[in-house]
Amino acid sequence: MNDFPGKPELTIHFAHSAYQFCERLAARGTGIKAFQTWTSEDTAKRITEGHVLVVTGFWNNSFISKGKNLRFIQACGAGYNQFDLTALANRRLRFANASGVNVNAVSDHAMALILGLTRKIHLARDNQHAKHWRGMISDISRREDELAGKTILIFGMGAIGTRLARLAKAFDMKIIGVRRNIEAIKDLVDEAYTPDQFLSLLDRANFVVLTCPLTNETANIIDHEALMLMRRDAHLINVARGGCVEETNLINALQAGKIAGAGIDTTVEEPLHSGSVLWDMSNVILTPHTAGETQSYEENVLDILLENLDRLFRGDIKLHNQIV
């Protein structure tokens, strides 16, 4: 990219409400100038100051025209459905996402939700708060369970789904993977299928896990029909995007006992409004879109960012995780 600034001239604009990107970059001693904005309002006010913008939630497509000095945009997450890719291409703005930055974190989180629901950790925590020592249970269906021998159906066998499959295998689970290119996963799972076969697999799974991006094809992939095809003792785990699940239908299915429960990290509306019944459902473990958030997150993003900057300084055509 001929008009990309050299390292001495470059300024990076980090835009995030919580992550300490600027501080962690300074600790690496790169000598690259940088500043951080902590609100969407400040991000908009200072959008003309940086050559590189590192952003996710504060992104606004108006920045494409307003950010007159922008040359490269690095998303600090894997998702990018909020970015107008056509407008970015027309402006010749390079854009890459941070796919892979939270592979360990999200797959760990999905496994934690599975374990939490299986071992009923959320109910134990409620009993702890109530200072209630639960006695032994005669009703077999209400007891904690074991994972060995259970079937997990993973929709979206990218890096996160692949690592989750390895974790599930360590618990002696049977793994069914869904991906367009099944040849890439045949050695990783017990059975591999394409997305058009997904509905036919639902009645075989104890756990249905979404680890896919949100696209036109995956929007509401879990709808009324899918939920009715799931086993009554099955759990839905969503560490993908809220839009992959038709939320009203999920709530109805949970309330009616059509499925056993759900582990939810993403919802359609975020933050989830206080009136949602999901907050109080005993068969739901709800986390506030924190599956990818760990103590290593900033460092993982910076690794990708600095690799891309090195490529841009050299004039390379291809970036790591390049989208545009």
mmCIF file of C-alpha atoms in Angstrom:
data_model
loop_
_atom_site.group_PDB
_atom_site.id
_atom_site.type_symbol
_atom_site.label_atom_id
_atom_site.label_comp_id
_atom_site.label_asym_id
_atom_site.label_seq_id
_atom_site.Cartn_x
_atom_site.Cartn_y
_atom_site.Cartn_z
ATOM 1 C CA MET A 1 0.000 0.000 0.000
ATOM 2 C CA ASN A 2 1.961 2.979 -1.284
ATOM 3 C CA ASP A 3 0.311 5.688 0.815
ATOM 4 C CA PHE A 4 0.599 3.811 4.118
ATOM 5 C CA PRO A 5 2.580 5.931 6.615
ATOM 6 C CA GLY A 6 5.991 4.830 7.766
ATOM 7 C CA LYS A 7 6.485 3.734 11.352
ATOM 8 C CA PRO A 8 7.729 7.145 12.594
ATOM 9 C CA GLU A 9 4.667 8.928 11.179
ATOM 10 C CA LEU A 10 2.040 6.331 12.067
ATOM 11 C CA THR A 11 -0.616 6.949 14.732
ATOM 12 C CA ILE A 12 -2.851 4.169 16.031
ATOM 13 C CA HIS A 13 -6.299 4.976 17.399
ATOM 14 C CA PHE A 14 -7.540 2.321 19.821
ATOM 15 C CA ALA A 15 -11.266 2.564 20.515
ATOM 16 C CA HIS A 16 -12.626 0.422 23.344
ATOM 17 C CA SER A 17 -14.496 0.987 26.588
ATOM 18 C CA ALA A 18 -12.474 -1.408 28.737
ATOM 19 C CA TYR A 19 -9.487 -3.083 27.119
ATOM 20 C CA GLN A 20 -6.087 -1.556 27.875
ATOM 21 C CA PHE A 21 -4.708 -1.592 24.345
ATOM 22 C CA CYS A 22 -2.733 1.634 24.513
ATOM 23 C CA GLU A 23 -1.096 0.704 27.810
ATOM 24 C CA ARG A 24 -0.152 -2.764 26.601
ATOM 25 C CA LEU A 25 1.274 -1.426 23.320
ATOM 26 C CA ALA A 26 3.428 1.045 25.249
ATOM 27 C CA ALA A 27 4.758 -1.826 27.368
ATOM 28 C CA ARG A 28 6.076 -3.491 24.212
ATOM 29 C CA GLY A 29 8.317 -0.524 23.409
ATOM 30 C CA THR A 30 7.460 -0.387 19.712
ATOM 31 C CA GLY A 31 7.863 3.387 19.501
ATOM 32 C CA ILE A 32 4.603 3.651 17.560
ATOM 33 C CA LYS A 33 2.415 6.603 18.550
ATOM 34 C CA ALA A 34 -1.030 5.701 19.833
ATOM 35 C CA PHE A 35 -3.991 7.025 21.772
ATOM 36 C CA GLN A 36 -7.201 5.470 23.059
ATOM 37 C CA THR A 37 -10.789 6.649 23.208
ATOM 38 C CA TRP A 38 -13.106 5.103 25.775
ATOM 39 C CA THR A 39 -16.552 6.140 24.495
ATOM 40 C CA SER A 40 -18.312 6.122 21.144
ATOM 41 C CA GLU A 41 -18.652 9.910 21.343
ATOM 42 C CA ASP A 42 -14.911 10.469 21.825
ATOM 43 C CA THR A 43 -14.149 7.950 19.105
ATOM 44 C CA ALA A 44 -16.283 9.914 16.653
ATOM 45 C CA LYS A 45 -14.704 13.214 17.707
ATOM 46 C CA ARG A 46 -11.151 11.950 17.143
ATOM 47 C CA ILE A 47 -11.758 9.769 14.087
ATOM 48 C CA THR A 48 -9.619 12.016 11.878
ATOM 49 C CA GLU A 49 -6.499 11.722 14.054
ATOM 50 C CA GLY A 50 -5.394 8.143 13.448
ATOM 51 C CA HIS A 51 -4.047 6.255 10.455
ATOM 52 C CA VAL A 52 -5.014 2.907 12.003
ATOM 53 C CA LEU A 53 -8.233 2.285 13.907
ATOM 54 C CA VAL A 54 -8.544 -0.713 16.237
ATOM 55 C CA VAL A 55 -12.218 -1.090 17.028
ATOM 56 C CA THR A 56 -15.333 -3.254 17.315
ATOM 57 C CA GLY A 57 -18.289 -1.980 19.347
ATOM 58 C CA PHE A 58 -17.653 1.730 18.711
ATOM 59 C CA TRP A 59 -17.553 1.260 14.954
ATOM 60 C CA ASN A 60 -19.814 3.469 12.831
ATOM 61 C CA ASN A 61 -19.902 3.201 9.041
ATOM 62 C CA SER A 62 -19.779 7.003 8.823
ATOM 63 C CA PHE A 63 -16.103 6.693 9.853
ATOM 64 C CA ILE A 64 -15.353 5.424 6.350
ATOM 65 C CA SER A 65 -15.907 8.901 4.932
ATOM 66 C CA LYS A 66 -15.154 10.962 8.049
ATOM 67 C CA GLY A 67 -11.844 9.292 8.895
ATOM 68 C CA LYS A 68 -9.868 11.177 6.264
ATOM 69 C CA ASN A 69 -6.498 9.890 7.491
ATOM 70 C CA LEU A 70 -7.566 6.268 7.984
ATOM 71 C CA ARG A 71 -5.570 3.714 6.031
ATOM 72 C CA PHE A 72 -6.223 0.483 7.901
ATOM 73 C CA ILE A 73 -8.907 -0.834 10.255
ATOM 74 C CA GLN A 74 -8.178 -3.723 12.574
ATOM 75 C CA ALA A 75 -11.225 -5.220 14.245
ATOM 76 C CA CYS A 76 -10.363 -6.381 17.753
ATOM 77 C CA GLY A 77 -12.856 -9.239 17.504
ATOM 78 C CA ALA A 78 -13.738 -11.949 15.020
ATOM 79 C CA GLY A 79 -17.190 -10.639 14.103
ATOM 80 C CA TYR A 80 -17.520 -7.985 11.416
ATOM 81 C CA ASN A 81 -21.174 -7.937 10.329
ATOM 82 C CA GLN A 82 -21.423 -4.281 11.460
ATOM 83 C CA PHE A 83 -18.817 -3.144 8.893
ATOM 84 C CA ASP A 84 -19.907 -2.007 5.407
ATOM 85 C CA LEU A 85 -17.412 -4.032 3.398
ATOM 86 C CA THR A 86 -18.453 -2.555 0.057
ATOM 87 C CA ALA A 87 -17.924 1.001 1.301
ATOM 88 C CA LEU A 88 -14.546 0.018 2.784
ATOM 89 C CA ALA A 89 -13.474 -1.471 -0.546
ATOM 90 C CA ASN A 90 -14.666 1.586 -2.473
ATOM 91 C CA ARG A 91 -12.610 3.810 -0.185
ATOM 92 C CA ARG A 92 -9.667 1.383 -0.558
ATOM 93 C CA LEU A 93 -9.507 1.006 3.204
ATOM 94 C CA ARG A 94 -7.749 -2.182 4.265
ATOM 95 C CA PHE A 95 -9.654 -4.175 6.866
ATOM 96 C CA ALA A 96 -8.824 -7.290 8.872
ATOM 97 C CA ASN A 97 -10.553 -9.008 11.747
ATOM 98 C CA ALA A 98 -9.044 -10.719 14.787
ATOM 99 C CA SER A 99 -10.187 -14.230 13.975
ATOM 100 C CA GLY A 100 -8.365 -16.660 16.227
ATOM 101 C CA VAL A 101 -7.757 -14.119 18.977
ATOM 102 C CA ASN A 102 -10.179 -15.851 21.333
ATOM 103 C CA VAL A 103 -10.091 -19.463 20.141
ATOM 104 C CA ASN A 104 -8.949 -20.790 23.517
ATOM 105 C CA ALA A 105 -11.182 -18.474 25.501
ATOM 106 C CA VAL A 106 -14.450 -19.163 23.665
ATOM 107 C CA SER A 107 -13.950 -22.911 23.399
ATOM 108 C CA ASP A 108 -13.055 -23.010 27.116
ATOM 109 C CA HIS A 109 -16.195 -21.001 27.864
ATOM 110 C CA ALA A 110 -18.412 -23.291 25.807
ATOM 111 C CA MET A 111 -17.021 -26.274 27.694
ATOM 112 C CA ALA A 112 -17.563 -24.450 30.991
ATOM 113 C CA LEU A 113 -21.228 -23.879 30.108
ATOM 114 C CA ILE A 114 -21.607 -27.550 29.207
ATOM 115 C CA LEU A 115 -19.993 -28.638 32.464
ATOM 116 C CA GLY A 116 -21.923 -26.073 34.477
ATOM 117 C CA LEU A 117 -25.277 -27.262 33.163
ATOM 118 C CA THR A 118 -24.349 -30.934 33.456
ATOM 119 C CA ARG A 119 -23.097 -30.621 37.017
ATOM 120 C CA LYS A 120 -25.762 -27.990 37.886
ATOM 121 C CA ILE A 121 -23.140 -25.584 39.215
ATOM 122 C CA HIS A 122 -25.516 -22.623 38.823
ATOM 123 C CA LEU A 123 -28.066 -24.274 41.108
ATOM 124 C CA ALA A 124 -25.367 -25.108 43.630
ATOM 125 C CA ARG A 125 -24.369 -21.438 43.645
ATOM 126 C CA ASP A 126 -27.987 -20.446 44.260
ATOM 127 C CA ASN A 127 -28.119 -22.902 47.161
ATOM 128 C CA GLN A 128 -24.867 -21.464 48.508
ATOM 129 C CA HIS A 129 -26.339 -17.958 48.521
ATOM 130 C CA ALA A 130 -29.437 -19.307 50.252
ATOM 131 C CA LYS A 131 -27.254 -21.230 52.767
ATOM 132 C CA HIS A 132 -29.133 -24.377 51.748
ATOM 133 C CA TRP A 133 -27.430 -27.779 51.965
ATOM 134 C CA ARG A 134 -29.226 -29.832 49.348
ATOM 135 C CA GLY A 135 -29.841 -33.441 50.265
ATOM 136 C CA MET A 136 -29.622 -36.490 48.050
ATOM 137 C CA ILE A 137 -32.162 -36.713 45.228
ATOM 138 C CA SER A 138 -34.403 -39.711 44.587
ATOM 139 C CA ASP A 139 -35.650 -38.439 41.207
ATOM 140 C CA ILE A 140 -32.923 -39.630 38.834
ATOM 141 C CA SER A 141 -33.811 -37.045 36.175
ATOM 142 C CA ARG A 142 -33.050 -34.183 38.586
ATOM 143 C CA ARG A 143 -29.545 -35.289 39.508
ATOM 144 C CA GLU A 144 -26.255 -34.051 38.127
ATOM 145 C CA ASP A 145 -25.027 -35.989 35.117
ATOM 146 C CA GLU A 146 -21.833 -37.215 33.451
ATOM 147 C CA LEU A 147 -20.485 -36.228 30.023
ATOM 148 C CA ALA A 148 -18.935 -39.536 28.970
ATOM 149 C CA GLY A 149 -20.985 -41.093 26.197
ATOM 150 C CA LYS A 150 -23.024 -37.947 25.545
ATOM 151 C CA THR A 151 -23.262 -36.543 22.003
ATOM 152 C CA ILE A 152 -22.241 -32.989 21.181
ATOM 153 C CA LEU A 153 -23.329 -31.413 17.887
ATOM 154 C CA ILE A 154 -21.098 -28.478 16.946
ATOM 155 C CA PHE A 155 -22.425 -26.109 14.279
ATOM 156 C CA GLY A 156 -19.445 -24.164 12.943
ATOM 157 C CA MET A 157 -16.252 -26.186 12.923
ATOM 158 C CA GLY A 158 -13.804 -23.333 12.504
ATOM 159 C CA ALA A 159 -10.936 -22.788 14.931
ATOM 160 C CA ILE A 160 -13.229 -22.462 17.976
ATOM 161 C CA GLY A 161 -15.423 -25.412 17.082
ATOM 162 C CA THR A 162 -12.367 -27.524 16.304
ATOM 163 C CA ARG A 163 -10.778 -26.843 19.668
ATOM 164 C CA LEU A 164 -14.096 -27.479 21.428
ATOM 165 C CA ALA A 165 -14.221 -30.857 19.685
ATOM 166 C CA ARG A 166 -10.815 -31.703 21.151
ATOM 167 C CA LEU A 167 -11.992 -30.682 24.619
ATOM 168 C CA ALA A 168 -15.169 -32.736 24.264
ATOM 169 C CA LYS A 169 -13.142 -35.742 23.151
ATOM 170 C CA ALA A 170 -11.158 -35.527 26.392
ATOM 171 C CA PHE A 171 -14.478 -36.021 28.223
ATOM 172 C CA ASP A 172 -15.230 -39.129 26.126
ATOM 173 C CA MET A 173 -18.084 -37.470 24.276
ATOM 174 C CA LYS A 174 -19.251 -38.398 20.782
ATOM 175 C CA ILE A 175 -18.714 -35.475 18.403
ATOM 176 C CA ILE A 176 -20.800 -34.534 15.381
ATOM 177 C CA GLY A 177 -19.371 -31.605 13.429
ATOM 178 C CA VAL A 178 -21.126 -29.370 10.904
ATOM 179 C CA ARG A 179 -19.128 -27.447 8.326
ATOM 180 C CA ARG A 180 -19.336 -26.652 4.611
ATOM 181 C CA ASN A 181 -16.047 -28.397 3.854
ATOM 182 C CA ILE A 182 -16.355 -31.653 5.768
ATOM 183 C CA GLU A 183 -13.076 -33.048 4.430
ATOM 184 C CA ALA A 184 -11.242 -30.610 6.723
ATOM 185 C CA ILE A 185 -12.792 -32.062 9.893
ATOM 186 C CA LYS A 186 -13.299 -35.763 9.190
ATOM 187 C CA ASP A 187 -10.278 -36.701 11.286
ATOM 188 C CA LEU A 188 -11.386 -34.456 14.172
ATOM 189 C CA VAL A 189 -14.938 -35.655 14.747
ATOM 190 C CA ASP A 190 -16.835 -38.923 14.881
ATOM 191 C CA GLU A 191 -19.228 -37.770 12.172
ATOM 192 C CA ALA A 192 -19.102 -34.797 9.789
ATOM 193 C CA TYR A 193 -22.013 -33.214 7.927
ATOM 194 C CA THR A 194 -22.785 -30.130 5.857
ATOM 195 C CA PRO A 195 -25.095 -27.338 7.110
ATOM 196 C CA ASP A 196 -28.045 -28.501 4.991
ATOM 197 C CA GLN A 197 -28.116 -31.673 7.124
ATOM 198 C CA PHE A 198 -28.172 -29.819 10.451
ATOM 199 C CA LEU A 199 -31.872 -30.197 11.242
ATOM 200 C CA SER A 200 -31.750 -33.948 10.700
ATOM 201 C CA LEU A 201 -29.034 -34.264 13.360
ATOM 202 C CA LEU A 202 -30.709 -32.379 16.196
ATOM 203 C CA ASP A 203 -32.594 -35.306 17.715
ATOM 204 C CA ARG A 204 -29.304 -37.142 18.261
ATOM 205 C CA ALA A 205 -27.542 -34.499 20.346
ATOM 206 C CA ASN A 206 -27.405 -33.994 24.094
ATOM 207 C CA PHE A 207 -25.670 -30.660 23.479
ATOM 208 C CA VAL A 208 -26.170 -28.422 20.454
ATOM 209 C CA VAL A 209 -23.367 -25.857 20.341
ATOM 210 C CA LEU A 210 -23.235 -22.815 18.059
ATOM 211 C CA THR A 211 -19.704 -21.630 17.267
ATOM 212 C CA CYS A 212 -20.504 -20.064 13.898
ATOM 213 C CA PRO A 213 -20.365 -16.460 12.644
ATOM 214 C CA LEU A 214 -23.603 -14.544 12.137
ATOM 215 C CA THR A 215 -24.420 -14.529 8.425
ATOM 216 C CA ASN A 216 -27.558 -14.589 6.291
ATOM 217 C CA GLU A 217 -27.299 -18.374 6.384
ATOM 218 C CA THR A 218 -26.892 -18.672 10.162
ATOM 219 C CA ALA A 219 -29.377 -15.991 11.269
ATOM 220 C CA ASN A 220 -32.035 -17.733 13.401
ATOM 221 C CA ILE A 221 -30.526 -21.136 12.625
ATOM 222 C CA ILE A 222 -32.112 -22.164 15.925
ATOM 223 C CA ASP A 223 -35.778 -21.359 15.363
ATOM 224 C CA HIS A 224 -39.063 -22.992 16.359
ATOM 225 C CA GLU A 225 -38.540 -25.922 13.981
ATOM 226 C CA ALA A 226 -35.010 -26.593 15.216
ATOM 227 C CA LEU A 227 -36.052 -26.409 18.867
ATOM 228 C CA MET A 228 -38.920 -28.837 18.313
ATOM 229 C CA LEU A 229 -36.482 -31.297 16.724
ATOM 230 C CA MET A 230 -34.110 -31.197 19.698
ATOM 231 C CA ARG A 231 -34.328 -33.813 22.435
ATOM 232 C CA ARG A 232 -36.213 -32.902 25.597
ATOM 233 C CA ASP A 233 -33.052 -33.624 27.606
ATOM 234 C CA ALA A 234 -30.834 -31.543 25.300
ATOM 235 C CA HIS A 235 -29.087 -28.271 26.057
ATOM 236 C CA LEU A 236 -28.397 -25.425 23.642
ATOM 237 C CA ILE A 237 -25.042 -23.641 24.002
ATOM 238 C CA ASN A 238 -24.657 -20.325 22.157
ATOM 239 C CA VAL A 239 -21.191 -18.780 22.082
ATOM 240 C CA ALA A 240 -21.747 -17.478 18.533
ATOM 241 C CA ARG A 241 -24.057 -14.469 18.147
ATOM 242 C CA GLY A 242 -27.463 -13.711 19.596
ATOM 243 C CA GLY A 243 -28.908 -13.388 16.107
ATOM 244 C CA CYS A 244 -28.237 -17.066 15.450
ATOM 245 C CA VAL A 245 -31.115 -17.931 17.798
ATOM 246 C CA GLU A 246 -34.752 -16.878 17.584
ATOM 247 C CA GLU A 247 -34.901 -15.762 21.210
ATOM 248 C CA THR A 248 -38.666 -15.786 21.762
ATOM 249 C CA ASN A 249 -38.908 -19.341 20.492
ATOM 250 C CA LEU A 250 -36.004 -20.358 22.717
ATOM 251 C CA ILE A 251 -37.679 -18.873 25.789
ATOM 252 C CA ASN A 252 -40.925 -20.644 24.954
ATOM 253 C CA ALA A 253 -39.126 -23.953 24.528
ATOM 254 C CA LEU A 254 -37.277 -23.525 27.828
ATOM 255 C CA GLN A 255 -40.428 -22.583 29.710
ATOM 256 C CA ALA A 256 -42.392 -25.489 28.239
ATOM 257 C CA GLY A 257 -39.649 -28.026 28.915
ATOM 258 C CA LYS A 258 -39.214 -28.786 25.222
ATOM 259 C CA ILE A 259 -35.458 -28.687 25.846
ATOM 260 C CA ALA A 260 -33.663 -29.140 29.143
ATOM 261 C CA GLY A 261 -31.763 -25.881 29.289
ATOM 262 C CA ALA A 262 -29.373 -23.442 27.680
ATOM 263 C CA GLY A 263 -25.972 -21.857 28.176
ATOM 264 C CA ILE A 264 -26.083 -18.413 26.604
ATOM 265 C CA ASP A 265 -23.209 -15.978 26.160
ATOM 266 C CA THR A 266 -24.800 -13.810 23.463
ATOM 267 C CA THR A 267 -28.293 -12.388 23.150
ATOM 268 C CA VAL A 268 -30.149 -10.516 20.434
ATOM 269 C CA GLU A 269 -30.225 -7.326 22.504
ATOM 270 C CA GLU A 270 -27.043 -6.450 24.368
ATOM 271 C CA PRO A 271 -26.984 -5.535 27.148
ATOM 272 C CA LEU A 272 -29.939 -7.819 27.815
ATOM 273 C CA HIS A 273 -32.819 -5.743 29.162
ATOM 274 C CA SER A 274 -33.680 -6.215 32.824
ATOM 275 C CA GLY A 275 -37.181 -7.431 32.016
ATOM 276 C CA SER A 276 -36.021 -10.496 30.101
ATOM 277 C CA VAL A 277 -37.159 -13.753 31.669
ATOM 278 C CA LEU A 278 -33.779 -15.284 30.785
ATOM 279 C CA TRP A 279 -32.281 -13.655 33.890
ATOM 280 C CA ASP A 280 -34.410 -15.752 36.245
ATOM 281 C CA MET A 281 -34.703 -19.088 34.462
ATOM 282 C CA SER A 282 -33.321 -21.926 36.588
ATOM 283 C CA ASN A 283 -32.433 -23.988 33.502
ATOM 284 C CA VAL A 284 -30.294 -21.229 31.959
ATOM 285 C CA ILE A 285 -26.717 -20.150 32.589
ATOM 286 C CA LEU A 286 -26.336 -16.632 31.210
ATOM 287 C CA THR A 287 -23.037 -14.803 30.721
ATOM 288 C CA PRO A 288 -22.777 -11.232 29.351
ATOM 289 C CA HIS A 289 -20.911 -11.861 26.070
ATOM 290 C CA THR A 290 -17.700 -12.509 27.968
ATOM 291 C CA ALA A 291 -16.672 -15.827 26.408
ATOM 292 C CA GLY A 292 -13.777 -14.197 24.579
ATOM 293 C CA GLU A 293 -12.615 -11.938 27.390
ATOM 294 C CA THR A 294 -9.493 -13.086 29.216
ATOM 295 C CA GLN A 295 -6.388 -11.601 30.798
ATOM 296 C CA SER A 296 -4.553 -12.336 27.537
ATOM 297 C CA TYR A 297 -6.998 -10.598 25.204
ATOM 298 C CA GLU A 298 -5.084 -7.350 24.634
ATOM 299 C CA GLU A 299 -1.840 -9.193 23.949
ATOM 300 C CA ASN A 300 -3.533 -11.546 21.481
ATOM 301 C CA VAL A 301 -5.049 -8.619 19.547
ATOM 302 C CA LEU A 302 -1.748 -6.745 19.520
ATOM 303 C CA ASP A 303 0.029 -9.798 18.096
ATOM 304 C CA ILE A 304 -2.319 -9.729 15.093
ATOM 305 C CA LEU A 305 -2.209 -5.932 14.770
ATOM 306 C CA LEU A 306 1.583 -5.700 14.807
ATOM 307 C CA GLU A 307 1.918 -8.529 12.301
ATOM 308 C CA ASN A 308 -0.414 -6.638 9.954
ATOM 309 C CA LEU A 309 1.444 -3.378 10.484
ATOM 310 C CA ASP A 310 4.719 -5.076 9.593
ATOM 311 C CA ARG A 311 3.117 -6.293 6.373
ATOM 312 C CA LEU A 312 1.736 -2.853 5.588
ATOM 313 C CA PHE A 313 5.119 -1.212 6.220
ATOM 314 C CA ARG A 314 6.641 -3.681 3.739
ATOM 315 C CA GLY A 315 3.905 -3.023 1.191
ATOM 316 C CA ASP A 316 2.587 -6.575 1.314
ATOM 317 C CA ILE A 317 -0.660 -7.190 -0.518
ATOM 318 C CA LYS A 318 -2.008 -9.877 1.816
ATOM 319 C CA LEU A 319 -2.783 -9.225 5.488
ATOM 320 C CA HIS A 320 -3.391 -11.653 8.323
ATOM 321 C CA ASN A 321 -7.170 -12.263 8.562
ATOM 322 C CA GLN A 322 -7.749 -9.849 5.699
ATOM 323 C CA ILE A 323 -11.399 -9.174 4.904
ATOM 324 C CA VAL A 324 -10.997 -6.194 2.535
#
